[in-house]
Short mmCIF file of C-alpha atoms and ligand atoms in Angstrom, two decimals:
data_model
loop_
_atom_site.label_atom_id
_atom_site.label_comp_id
_atom_site.label_asym_id
_atom_site.label_seq_id
_atom_site.Cartn_x
_atom_site.Cartn_y
_atom_site.Cartn_z
CA MET A 1 0.16 -0.10 -0.17
CA TYR A 2 1.37 3.44 -0.82
CA GLN A 3 -0.13 6.70 0.45
CA THR A 4 1.34 10.32 0.65
CA GLU A 5 0.21 13.07 2.68
CA THR A 6 -2.75 13.58 0.16
CA CYS A 7 -5.60 11.70 1.61
CA PHE A 8 -7.09 9.10 -0.58
CA GLU A 9 -10.41 9.05 0.94
CA PRO A 10 -12.10 11.97 -0.80
CA PHE A 11 -11.42 9.68 -4.29
CA VAL A 12 -12.31 6.54 -3.17
CA ASP A 13 -15.96 6.93 -4.37
CA ALA A 14 -14.72 8.16 -7.77
CA ILE A 15 -12.31 5.23 -7.85
CA VAL A 16 -14.47 2.35 -6.77
CA SER A 17 -17.37 3.48 -9.13
CA GLN A 18 -14.80 3.30 -12.09
CA LEU A 19 -13.71 -0.32 -11.38
CA ASP A 20 -14.36 -3.48 -13.10
CA ILE A 21 -14.42 -5.26 -10.01
CA GLY A 22 -17.68 -5.33 -8.09
CA VAL A 23 -17.67 -3.77 -4.56
CA LEU A 24 -20.77 -4.11 -2.29
CA ILE A 25 -21.00 -3.59 1.52
CA ALA A 26 -23.96 -4.99 3.41
CA GLU A 27 -25.04 -4.93 6.87
CA MET A 28 -24.59 -8.27 8.66
CA LYS A 29 -28.19 -8.90 8.31
CA GLY A 30 -28.09 -8.36 4.52
CA ARG A 31 -29.25 -4.71 4.21
CA VAL A 32 -27.17 -3.35 1.31
CA LEU A 33 -25.35 0.02 2.20
CA TYR A 34 -23.24 0.54 -0.90
CA HIS A 35 -22.28 -1.37 -4.12
CA ASN A 36 -20.89 0.12 -7.23
CA ALA A 37 -21.90 0.05 -10.88
CA ALA A 38 -20.00 -3.12 -11.69
CA MET A 39 -21.63 -5.33 -9.18
CA PRO A 40 -25.25 -5.73 -10.81
CA ARG A 41 -23.66 -6.25 -14.28
CA LEU A 42 -21.05 -8.59 -13.10
CA LEU A 43 -23.88 -10.86 -11.06
CA GLY A 44 -26.05 -10.72 -14.51
CA LEU A 45 -28.65 -8.24 -13.00
CA GLY A 46 -28.51 -5.64 -15.70
CA SER A 47 -26.32 -2.30 -14.84
CA ASP A 48 -28.92 -0.32 -13.44
CA HIS A 49 -30.40 -2.78 -11.31
CA PRO A 50 -29.92 -1.63 -7.68
CA ILE A 51 -29.26 -4.45 -5.12
CA ALA A 52 -31.14 -3.58 -1.95
CA ASN A 53 -30.59 -6.67 0.20
CA LEU A 54 -28.36 -9.36 -0.09
CA LYS A 55 -31.40 -11.93 -0.03
CA GLU A 56 -31.89 -10.53 -3.97
CA LEU A 57 -28.87 -12.59 -4.73
CA ASN A 58 -30.26 -15.90 -3.34
CA ARG A 59 -30.38 -17.23 -6.91
CA LEU A 60 -26.64 -17.33 -6.87
CA LYS A 61 -26.65 -19.65 -3.55
CA LEU A 62 -24.04 -17.21 -2.23
CA GLN A 63 -24.64 -18.48 1.43
CA LYS A 64 -24.09 -22.03 0.49
CA LEU A 65 -20.96 -21.11 -1.44
CA LEU A 66 -19.70 -18.96 1.41
CA TYR A 67 -20.08 -21.74 3.85
CA ARG A 68 -18.52 -24.09 1.50
CA ALA A 69 -15.41 -22.00 1.06
CA LEU A 70 -15.00 -21.25 4.81
CA PHE A 71 -15.28 -24.99 5.20
CA GLU A 72 -12.65 -25.66 2.91
CA ALA A 73 -10.56 -23.00 4.47
CA GLY A 74 -10.73 -24.87 7.60
CA GLU A 75 -12.92 -22.05 9.24
CA PRO A 76 -16.39 -23.72 9.42
CA ASP A 77 -17.43 -21.14 12.08
CA ALA A 78 -15.94 -18.08 10.78
CA ILE A 79 -19.03 -17.00 9.23
CA SER A 80 -19.95 -15.12 12.20
CA ARG A 81 -16.94 -14.58 13.53
CA LYS A 82 -15.82 -10.98 13.00
CA SER A 83 -12.39 -11.30 11.82
CA LYS A 84 -10.41 -9.55 9.04
CA SER A 85 -9.63 -12.95 7.20
CA TRP A 86 -10.66 -12.96 3.96
CA VAL A 87 -12.36 -15.60 1.95
CA HIS A 88 -12.14 -16.50 -1.56
CA PHE A 89 -14.41 -18.61 -3.59
CA GLU A 90 -15.30 -19.09 -7.45
CA HIS A 91 -18.66 -19.32 -9.02
CA LYS A 92 -19.63 -20.47 -12.54
CA LEU A 93 -22.76 -18.28 -13.48
CA VAL A 94 -24.88 -19.89 -16.36
CA GLU A 95 -27.31 -17.63 -18.30
CA GLY A 96 -28.52 -19.39 -21.27
CA GLU A 97 -25.42 -19.63 -23.70
CA ASP A 98 -23.57 -17.10 -21.28
CA VAL A 99 -21.15 -18.95 -19.19
CA ARG A 100 -18.74 -16.63 -16.84
CA TYR A 101 -16.59 -17.21 -14.05
CA LEU A 102 -16.63 -15.22 -11.21
CA GLN A 103 -14.22 -14.90 -8.27
CA PHE A 104 -15.65 -13.75 -4.98
CA LYS A 105 -13.59 -12.29 -2.05
CA THR A 106 -15.43 -11.39 1.11
CA GLY A 107 -14.70 -10.58 4.71
CA VAL A 108 -16.35 -8.73 7.85
CA LEU A 109 -15.01 -5.42 8.75
CA GLU A 110 -15.66 -3.36 11.82
CA MET A 111 -17.33 -0.02 10.80
CA PRO A 112 -15.39 3.18 12.37
CA GLN A 113 -16.48 4.22 15.78
CA LYS A 114 -17.11 0.81 16.53
CA LYS A 115 -20.78 1.14 14.93
CA GLY A 116 -20.86 -2.49 14.30
CA TRP A 117 -19.87 -4.65 11.67
CA VAL A 118 -20.35 -5.00 7.87
CA ARG A 119 -19.69 -7.47 5.32
CA LEU A 120 -17.58 -6.28 2.38
CA LEU A 121 -18.04 -8.32 -0.82
CA MET A 122 -16.00 -7.97 -4.08
CA VAL A 123 -16.47 -9.93 -7.49
CA GLN A 124 -14.31 -10.13 -10.46
CA ASP A 125 -14.88 -11.79 -14.05
CA ILE A 126 -12.28 -14.28 -14.26
CA SER A 127 -13.71 -15.99 -17.13
CA ALA A 128 -10.94 -15.28 -19.73
CA ASP A 129 -8.32 -16.95 -17.56
CA LYS A 130 -10.54 -19.86 -17.05
CA ARG A 131 -10.80 -20.15 -20.56
CA LEU A 132 -7.36 -20.23 -21.16
CA GLU A 133 -6.74 -22.68 -18.19
CA ALA A 134 -9.33 -25.02 -20.01
CA VAL A 135 -7.42 -24.71 -23.11
CA LEU A 136 -4.11 -25.36 -21.88
CA GLY A 137 -4.67 -27.55 -19.05
CA GLY A 138 -3.84 -25.48 -16.15
CA PRO A 139 -2.05 -22.27 -15.83
CA GLN A 140 1.38 -22.20 -17.65
CA PRO A 141 4.41 -21.26 -15.56
CA GLY A 142 6.16 -18.43 -17.51
CA GLY A 143 3.65 -19.22 -20.19
CA LEU A 144 0.89 -17.27 -22.02
CA VAL A 145 -1.43 -14.82 -20.68
CA THR A 146 -4.17 -12.97 -22.14
CA ASN A 147 -7.39 -11.02 -21.67
CA ASP A 148 -8.36 -10.47 -25.31
CA PRO A 149 -11.07 -12.02 -27.20
CA ALA A 150 -9.38 -12.55 -30.47
CA MET A 151 -6.18 -14.10 -28.59
CA LEU A 152 -8.58 -16.39 -26.74
CA GLU A 153 -9.86 -17.43 -30.06
CA ILE A 154 -6.50 -17.92 -31.20
CA VAL A 155 -5.69 -20.14 -28.07
CA GLU A 156 -8.57 -22.33 -28.60
CA ARG A 157 -7.96 -22.72 -32.30
CA ILE A 158 -4.53 -23.97 -31.55
CA ALA A 159 -6.06 -26.35 -29.20
CA GLN A 160 -8.07 -27.90 -32.17
CA LEU A 161 -5.31 -27.97 -34.48
CA ALA A 162 -2.27 -28.71 -32.39
CA PRO A 163 -2.96 -32.43 -32.48
CA THR A 164 -3.25 -32.56 -36.38
CA GLU A 165 -0.32 -32.75 -38.49
CA ALA A 166 -1.13 -29.46 -40.56
CA SER A 167 1.37 -27.04 -41.12
CA VAL A 168 0.52 -23.65 -39.55
CA LEU A 169 1.41 -20.14 -40.48
CA LEU A 170 1.85 -17.68 -37.93
CA GLN A 171 1.63 -13.83 -38.95
CA GLY A 172 1.84 -10.74 -37.16
CA GLU A 173 4.15 -7.78 -36.18
CA SER A 174 7.60 -8.48 -34.32
CA GLY A 175 6.82 -9.20 -30.60
CA THR A 176 3.18 -10.27 -30.86
CA GLY A 177 3.73 -13.74 -29.39
CA LYS A 178 4.36 -15.80 -32.64
CA SER A 179 7.57 -17.94 -31.24
CA LEU A 180 5.16 -18.50 -27.94
CA LEU A 181 2.24 -19.80 -29.86
CA ALA A 182 4.64 -22.13 -32.12
CA ARG A 183 5.93 -23.66 -28.93
CA LEU A 184 2.47 -23.94 -27.48
CA ILE A 185 1.41 -25.58 -30.92
CA HIS A 186 4.26 -28.29 -30.51
CA ALA A 187 3.79 -28.65 -26.77
CA GLN A 188 0.09 -29.84 -27.49
CA SER A 189 1.02 -31.93 -30.32
CA ARG A 190 1.32 -35.45 -30.56
CA ARG A 191 5.08 -34.71 -31.17
CA ALA A 192 5.43 -32.90 -27.90
CA GLY A 193 7.92 -35.49 -26.48
CA GLN A 194 10.24 -35.25 -29.78
CA PRO A 195 12.39 -32.21 -30.47
CA LEU A 196 11.17 -28.58 -31.58
CA VAL A 197 13.85 -26.99 -33.77
CA GLU A 198 13.83 -23.42 -34.47
CA VAL A 199 15.59 -21.75 -37.28
CA ASN A 200 15.27 -17.90 -37.74
CA CYS A 201 15.72 -17.55 -41.51
CA ALA A 202 16.48 -13.83 -41.36
CA ALA A 203 19.30 -14.47 -38.87
CA ILE A 204 21.24 -16.87 -41.04
CA PRO A 205 23.23 -15.70 -43.89
CA GLU A 206 21.81 -16.45 -47.33
CA THR A 207 24.82 -18.52 -48.39
CA LEU A 208 24.39 -20.77 -45.36
CA ILE A 209 20.64 -21.38 -45.00
CA GLU A 210 20.41 -24.31 -47.27
CA SER A 211 23.48 -26.15 -45.53
CA GLU A 212 21.55 -25.20 -42.25
CA LEU A 213 18.50 -26.64 -43.08
CA PHE A 214 19.60 -29.62 -45.06
CA GLY A 215 23.00 -30.09 -43.97
CA HIS A 216 26.00 -30.98 -46.00
CA VAL A 217 28.58 -33.44 -46.78
CA LYS A 218 32.10 -33.14 -46.23
CA GLY A 219 33.67 -30.87 -49.11
CA SER A 220 30.84 -29.66 -50.46
CA PHE A 221 31.84 -26.13 -50.10
CA THR A 222 34.77 -24.17 -48.50
CA GLY A 223 34.50 -24.83 -44.76
CA ALA A 224 32.46 -27.89 -45.16
CA VAL A 225 35.19 -29.69 -43.42
CA ASP A 226 32.86 -32.52 -42.03
CA ASP A 227 29.53 -34.00 -42.65
CA ARG A 228 26.78 -32.22 -40.91
CA PRO A 229 23.20 -32.90 -40.25
CA GLY A 230 20.68 -30.23 -40.74
CA ARG A 231 17.93 -29.05 -39.02
CA PHE A 232 15.17 -30.78 -40.85
CA GLU A 233 17.22 -34.12 -39.73
CA THR A 234 17.64 -32.88 -36.05
CA ALA A 235 13.88 -32.32 -35.93
CA ASP A 236 13.07 -35.82 -37.36
CA GLY A 237 9.94 -36.83 -35.59
CA GLY A 238 9.31 -33.49 -34.11
CA THR A 239 8.55 -29.97 -35.16
CA LEU A 240 10.51 -27.50 -36.96
CA PHE A 241 9.69 -23.88 -36.59
CA LEU A 242 10.66 -21.56 -39.25
CA ASP A 243 10.52 -18.17 -37.99
CA GLU A 244 10.86 -15.23 -40.47
CA ILE A 245 10.16 -17.62 -43.57
CA GLY A 246 9.44 -14.49 -45.65
CA GLU A 247 13.27 -14.20 -45.54
CA LEU A 248 14.02 -17.58 -47.50
CA PRO A 249 15.51 -17.43 -50.83
CA LEU A 250 13.37 -18.38 -53.50
CA ASN A 251 15.57 -21.32 -54.65
CA LEU A 252 15.28 -22.59 -51.42
CA GLN A 253 11.53 -22.12 -51.18
CA ALA A 254 11.29 -24.88 -53.95
CA LYS A 255 13.34 -27.21 -52.05
CA LEU A 256 11.27 -26.87 -48.87
CA LEU A 257 8.11 -27.64 -50.79
CA LYS A 258 9.53 -30.56 -51.85
CA VAL A 259 10.33 -31.71 -48.25
CA LEU A 260 6.76 -30.66 -46.84
CA GLN A 261 5.23 -32.43 -49.98
CA GLU A 262 7.31 -35.60 -50.16
CA GLY A 263 9.31 -35.79 -46.84
CA ARG A 264 12.48 -36.15 -48.88
CA PHE A 265 15.57 -34.02 -49.45
CA GLU A 266 19.19 -34.27 -50.23
CA LYS A 267 22.09 -32.65 -48.36
CA VAL A 268 23.99 -29.95 -49.92
CA GLY A 269 26.83 -31.77 -52.03
CA SER A 270 25.23 -34.95 -51.88
CA ASP A 271 22.52 -37.05 -54.15
CA VAL A 272 21.49 -39.52 -51.74
CA THR A 273 17.87 -38.59 -50.90
CA GLN A 274 17.00 -38.57 -47.20
CA THR A 275 13.54 -38.77 -45.75
CA VAL A 276 12.30 -37.08 -42.67
CA ASP A 277 9.00 -37.09 -40.63
CA VAL A 278 8.83 -33.32 -39.55
CA ARG A 279 5.85 -31.10 -38.96
CA VAL A 280 6.65 -27.22 -40.11
CA ILE A 281 5.33 -24.37 -38.28
CA ALA A 282 6.28 -21.12 -40.24
CA ALA A 283 6.03 -17.51 -39.02
CA SER A 284 6.29 -14.34 -40.47
CA ASN A 285 6.13 -10.56 -39.80
CA LYS A 286 5.42 -9.55 -43.21
CA ASN A 287 2.12 -10.12 -44.92
CA LEU A 288 3.11 -13.26 -47.04
CA ARG A 289 0.13 -13.03 -49.30
CA ASP A 290 1.88 -9.48 -50.37
CA ALA A 291 4.88 -11.22 -50.83
CA VAL A 292 3.28 -13.72 -53.28
CA ASP A 293 1.66 -10.76 -55.04
CA GLU A 294 5.16 -9.14 -55.32
CA GLY A 295 6.67 -12.04 -56.43
CA SER A 296 9.33 -12.51 -53.50
CA PHE A 297 7.47 -15.95 -52.24
CA ARG A 298 6.24 -18.91 -54.05
CA ALA A 299 2.46 -19.11 -54.37
CA ASP A 300 2.46 -22.84 -54.13
CA LEU A 301 4.73 -22.89 -50.90
CA TYR A 302 2.36 -20.16 -49.40
CA TYR A 303 -0.74 -22.34 -49.91
CA ARG A 304 1.14 -25.52 -48.66
CA LEU A 305 2.11 -23.57 -45.29
CA ALA A 306 -0.86 -21.58 -44.81
CA VAL A 307 -3.37 -24.60 -44.30
CA PHE A 308 -4.20 -23.05 -40.95
CA PRO A 309 -3.23 -19.08 -41.28
CA ILE A 310 -3.53 -17.47 -37.88
CA TYR A 311 -3.15 -13.57 -37.71
CA VAL A 312 -1.86 -12.53 -34.26
CA PRO A 313 -2.85 -8.77 -33.51
CA PRO A 314 -0.66 -6.18 -32.35
CA LEU A 315 -0.66 -5.14 -28.66
CA ARG A 316 -2.43 -1.92 -29.31
CA GLU A 317 -5.34 -3.96 -30.66
CA ARG A 318 -5.65 -5.65 -27.51
CA PRO A 319 -6.18 -3.00 -24.97
CA ALA A 320 -7.17 -5.56 -22.15
CA ASP A 321 -3.87 -7.43 -22.66
CA ILE A 322 -2.05 -4.29 -22.21
CA ASP A 323 -3.08 -4.50 -18.38
CA ARG A 324 -2.99 -7.90 -18.20
CA LEU A 325 0.43 -8.43 -19.59
CA SER A 326 1.63 -5.54 -17.21
CA GLN A 327 0.54 -7.10 -14.29
CA HIS A 328 2.10 -10.61 -15.56
CA PHE A 329 5.64 -9.06 -16.07
CA LEU A 330 5.49 -7.12 -12.51
CA GLU A 331 4.69 -10.38 -11.11
CA ARG A 332 7.36 -12.08 -13.02
CA MET A 333 9.77 -9.83 -12.20
CA VAL A 334 9.70 -10.83 -8.74
CA ASP A 335 11.63 -13.96 -9.78
CA ARG A 336 14.35 -11.72 -11.09
CA GLY A 337 14.66 -10.26 -7.65
CA TYR A 338 12.72 -7.21 -7.78
CA SER A 339 10.34 -6.36 -5.14
CA SER A 340 6.87 -7.67 -5.26
CA ARG A 341 5.34 -4.68 -3.71
CA ILE A 342 5.94 -2.49 -6.59
CA GLN A 343 2.95 -1.22 -8.34
CA LEU A 344 1.85 0.62 -11.20
CA SER A 345 0.19 3.90 -10.55
CA ASN A 346 -3.07 4.79 -12.49
CA GLU A 347 -1.37 7.49 -14.43
CA ALA A 348 1.42 5.19 -15.58
CA ARG A 349 -1.13 2.56 -16.55
CA LYS A 350 -2.95 5.19 -18.69
CA VAL A 351 0.30 6.18 -20.27
CA LEU A 352 0.91 2.40 -21.08
CA MET A 353 -2.67 2.31 -22.56
CA ASP A 354 -2.34 5.21 -24.99
CA TYR A 355 1.14 4.09 -26.39
CA PRO A 356 1.09 2.01 -29.70
CA TRP A 357 3.77 -0.39 -28.71
CA PRO A 358 5.32 -0.65 -32.02
CA GLY A 359 7.52 -3.37 -30.43
CA ASN A 360 4.73 -5.23 -28.99
CA ILE A 361 5.03 -7.59 -26.00
CA ARG A 362 8.73 -7.66 -26.07
CA GLU A 363 8.84 -3.95 -25.63
CA LEU A 364 6.24 -3.88 -22.98
CA ALA A 365 7.98 -6.38 -20.89
CA ASN A 366 11.02 -4.12 -21.14
CA ALA A 367 9.08 -1.05 -20.26
CA ILE A 368 7.92 -2.57 -17.23
CA GLU A 369 11.39 -4.02 -16.23
CA HIS A 370 12.74 -0.19 -16.85
CA GLY A 371 9.73 1.17 -14.55
CA MET A 372 10.70 -1.09 -11.80
CA ILE A 373 14.02 -0.05 -11.74
CA CYS A 374 13.02 3.49 -11.86
CA ALA A 375 10.04 3.19 -9.58
CA GLN A 376 9.59 5.55 -6.67
CA ASP A 377 8.74 4.24 -3.12
CA GLU A 378 7.70 1.14 -5.01
CA VAL A 379 5.49 3.04 -7.27
CA ILE A 380 5.81 3.10 -11.15
CA THR A 381 4.87 6.47 -11.94
CA PRO A 382 4.79 7.79 -15.84
CA ASP A 383 8.30 9.17 -15.16
CA SER A 384 9.56 5.65 -14.31
CA LEU A 385 8.63 4.41 -17.92
CA PRO A 386 11.03 4.64 -20.82
CA PRO A 387 11.36 8.26 -22.45
CA GLU A 388 9.74 7.10 -25.85
CA VAL A 389 6.64 5.44 -23.83
CA ARG A 390 6.02 8.34 -21.29
CA GLU A 391 6.83 10.96 -24.30
CA TYR A 392 4.50 9.60 -26.84
CA ARG A 393 1.52 10.92 -25.30
CA GLN A 394 2.59 14.54 -24.83
CA CYS A 395 3.30 14.66 -28.43
CA ALA A 396 0.07 12.58 -29.23
CA ALA A 397 -1.74 14.69 -27.04
CA GLN A 398 -1.11 18.07 -28.80
CA PRO A 399 -3.29 18.22 -31.91
CA VAL A 400 -0.90 18.95 -34.85
CA ALA A 401 -4.14 19.91 -36.91
CA LYS A 402 -6.02 23.05 -35.94
CA THR A 403 -6.59 23.22 -39.53
CA VAL A 404 -9.65 21.19 -40.61
CA VAL A 405 -11.56 24.22 -41.28
CA ALA A 406 -10.34 25.45 -44.86
CA ALA A 407 -8.24 22.01 -45.42
CA SER A 408 -8.73 21.00 -49.20
CA ASP A 409 -9.63 17.32 -49.40
CA GLU A 410 -6.16 16.60 -50.58
CA GLU A 411 -4.44 18.22 -47.43
CA GLN A 412 -7.06 16.22 -45.19
CA ARG A 413 -6.22 13.43 -46.73
CA ARG A 414 -2.53 13.84 -46.31
CA GLU A 415 -3.09 14.85 -42.65
CA ILE A 416 -5.02 11.78 -41.93
CA GLU A 417 -2.59 9.42 -43.74
CA ASP A 418 0.00 11.14 -41.66
CA ALA A 419 -1.79 10.54 -38.63
CA LEU A 420 -2.33 7.19 -39.19
CA LYS A 421 1.20 6.56 -39.92
CA ARG A 422 2.37 8.20 -36.47
CA ALA A 423 -0.38 6.15 -34.78
CA GLN A 424 0.89 3.03 -36.29
CA GLY A 425 -2.41 2.32 -37.74
CA SER A 426 -4.55 2.65 -34.73
CA ARG A 427 -7.59 4.77 -35.55
CA ALA A 428 -8.31 5.98 -32.03
CA MET A 429 -4.76 7.01 -31.82
CA ALA A 430 -4.78 8.85 -35.11
CA ALA A 431 -8.25 10.39 -33.91
CA ARG A 432 -6.48 11.85 -30.78
CA ILE A 433 -3.52 13.00 -32.71
CA LEU A 434 -5.98 15.09 -34.95
CA GLY A 435 -7.84 16.15 -32.19
CA ILE A 436 -11.17 14.75 -33.49
CA ASP A 437 -13.27 12.06 -32.23
CA ARG A 438 -13.16 8.56 -33.44
CA SER A 439 -16.32 8.68 -35.66
CA THR A 440 -15.27 11.93 -37.19
CA LEU A 441 -12.46 10.36 -38.32
CA TRP A 442 -13.95 7.41 -39.71
CA ARG A 443 -16.61 9.46 -41.59
CA ARG A 444 -13.79 11.53 -43.01
CA MET A 445 -11.93 8.57 -44.08
CA GLN A 446 -14.86 7.00 -45.73
CA ARG A 447 -15.64 10.29 -47.74
CA LEU A 448 -11.92 10.99 -48.68
CA GLY A 449 -11.25 7.33 -49.50
CA VAL A 450 -8.52 6.72 -46.97
CA GLN A 451 -7.65 3.44 -46.28
N1 LIG B 501 0.37 -13.64 -24.16
C1 LIG B 501 1.47 -13.58 -23.83
N2 LIG B 501 1.90 -13.85 -22.54
C2 LIG B 501 2.92 -13.89 -21.79
N3 LIG B 501 4.11 -13.50 -22.43
C3 LIG B 501 4.08 -13.15 -23.86
C4 LIG B 501 2.68 -13.32 -24.52
N4 LIG B 501 3.01 -13.11 -25.53
C5 LIG B 501 4.31 -12.92 -25.95
N5 LIG B 501 5.13 -12.75 -24.80
C6 LIG B 501 6.48 -12.76 -24.86
O1 LIG B 501 6.78 -11.51 -25.21
C7 LIG B 501 8.19 -11.75 -25.85
C8 LIG B 501 7.61 -11.55 -27.21
O2 LIG B 501 7.24 -12.87 -28.02
P1 LIG B 501 7.41 -13.61 -29.06
O3 LIG B 501 6.81 -14.86 -29.08
O4 LIG B 501 8.89 -13.83 -28.97
O5 LIG B 501 7.11 -12.92 -30.12
P2 LIG B 501 7.27 -12.92 -31.78
O6 LIG B 501 7.85 -14.36 -32.09
O7 LIG B 501 6.01 -12.74 -32.47
O8 LIG B 501 8.31 -11.85 -32.14
C9 LIG B 501 8.63 -13.08 -25.54
O9 LIG B 501 9.43 -13.01 -24.23
C10 LIG B 501 7.30 -14.02 -24.71
O10 LIG B 501 7.47 -14.87 -24.08
MG1 LIG B 502 9.71 -14.79 -32.84
#
């Protein structure tokens, strides 16, 4: 807990009313003294349904759940005992098609000036974590976390396709989690006990890629002093992850296609055909479809790889993940020796939300670590964040365009394109840069034919 001289109390109301967590305070007999807007919404009562008494929640069987949770916590008689110990329990709320998992936390607190006791109840929607857990078979240590609906769909899709032998093509900007997803596919496949071999096609000089992938025989080129197996051979029985596949030279694309179709290849400098059993997962941060149109990527290879194309969205299009992953990295850094008490200030969270994250999750992880190093009194403020992150908002917040009034269509189009470029394609951000709202931007883009 962090508190300066300024008293927190006057703002509690405002803060609690904005939380996504439901908060409710009731007298011990059940009469409700306060709840915020999130509470009825989370309980499926509609957002403007006031709760006057805990009895109204009977259909949730709260009482029973509470008893069971206390019993499991070894405190069966604690329900009436006034203590500060909190009880946690989960509840699956089913309403027609809609299934949500709620986490409850409740405790009994004494009112100021000993005016009696109240029950405090807090509720949080943990459906996203539950869905992930169900798909991944339990929380993954150091693994993937997400709160983003599109990412959850990807994870579910992966669970379906992982056990098949199909090739998978992962596309998305650098740092969005493609490598992590590739490992997840392998881990959930029938090949999980076999090797997962990763090759970054962009990191190997063009002249060496063929030998790297397929191996070579002694004397096949200068420097080939020995026979060497390639990555395909090493991955035999397992999975080969070809990262940055868009960088693979055209002549090797043909050779790759042949292995994918026939499971056969020759080492560099050899005419002996070898067979392998390898599943290929490929990733690219450029749009391969465009590369096909431009002639730098073979169409037949593209279709062979893209049996299951998956597009991983950039972090700026996953607002819920900015928060979720920030927390994740805060917790993870504790293993690296940072204090577990370090918290993000609300201001810093806002700055993180507003930044377009060109480096995606990799950049966010670095920013959080930077924040932890520069935290003041265990709080990460905007000042603790890397300069490019904290300064972004200042420059984005100053509308560049006071224009609009007399600007010609051509000028407006240029301005919008420019703003979109600065905002890395995020319309919300571009609108802010232009000092107009999102729907105005959208209408203007339609009218001017801006893509
Ligand atoms: N959803 C996620 N949850 C937790 N960590 C993530 C997630 N997505 C990415 N990361 C982490 O962010 C970093 C970048 O991800 P990576 O898979 O290497 O991206 P890419 O391969 O697309 O460049 C890695 O350290 C990875 O573990
Ligand atoms: Mg990668």
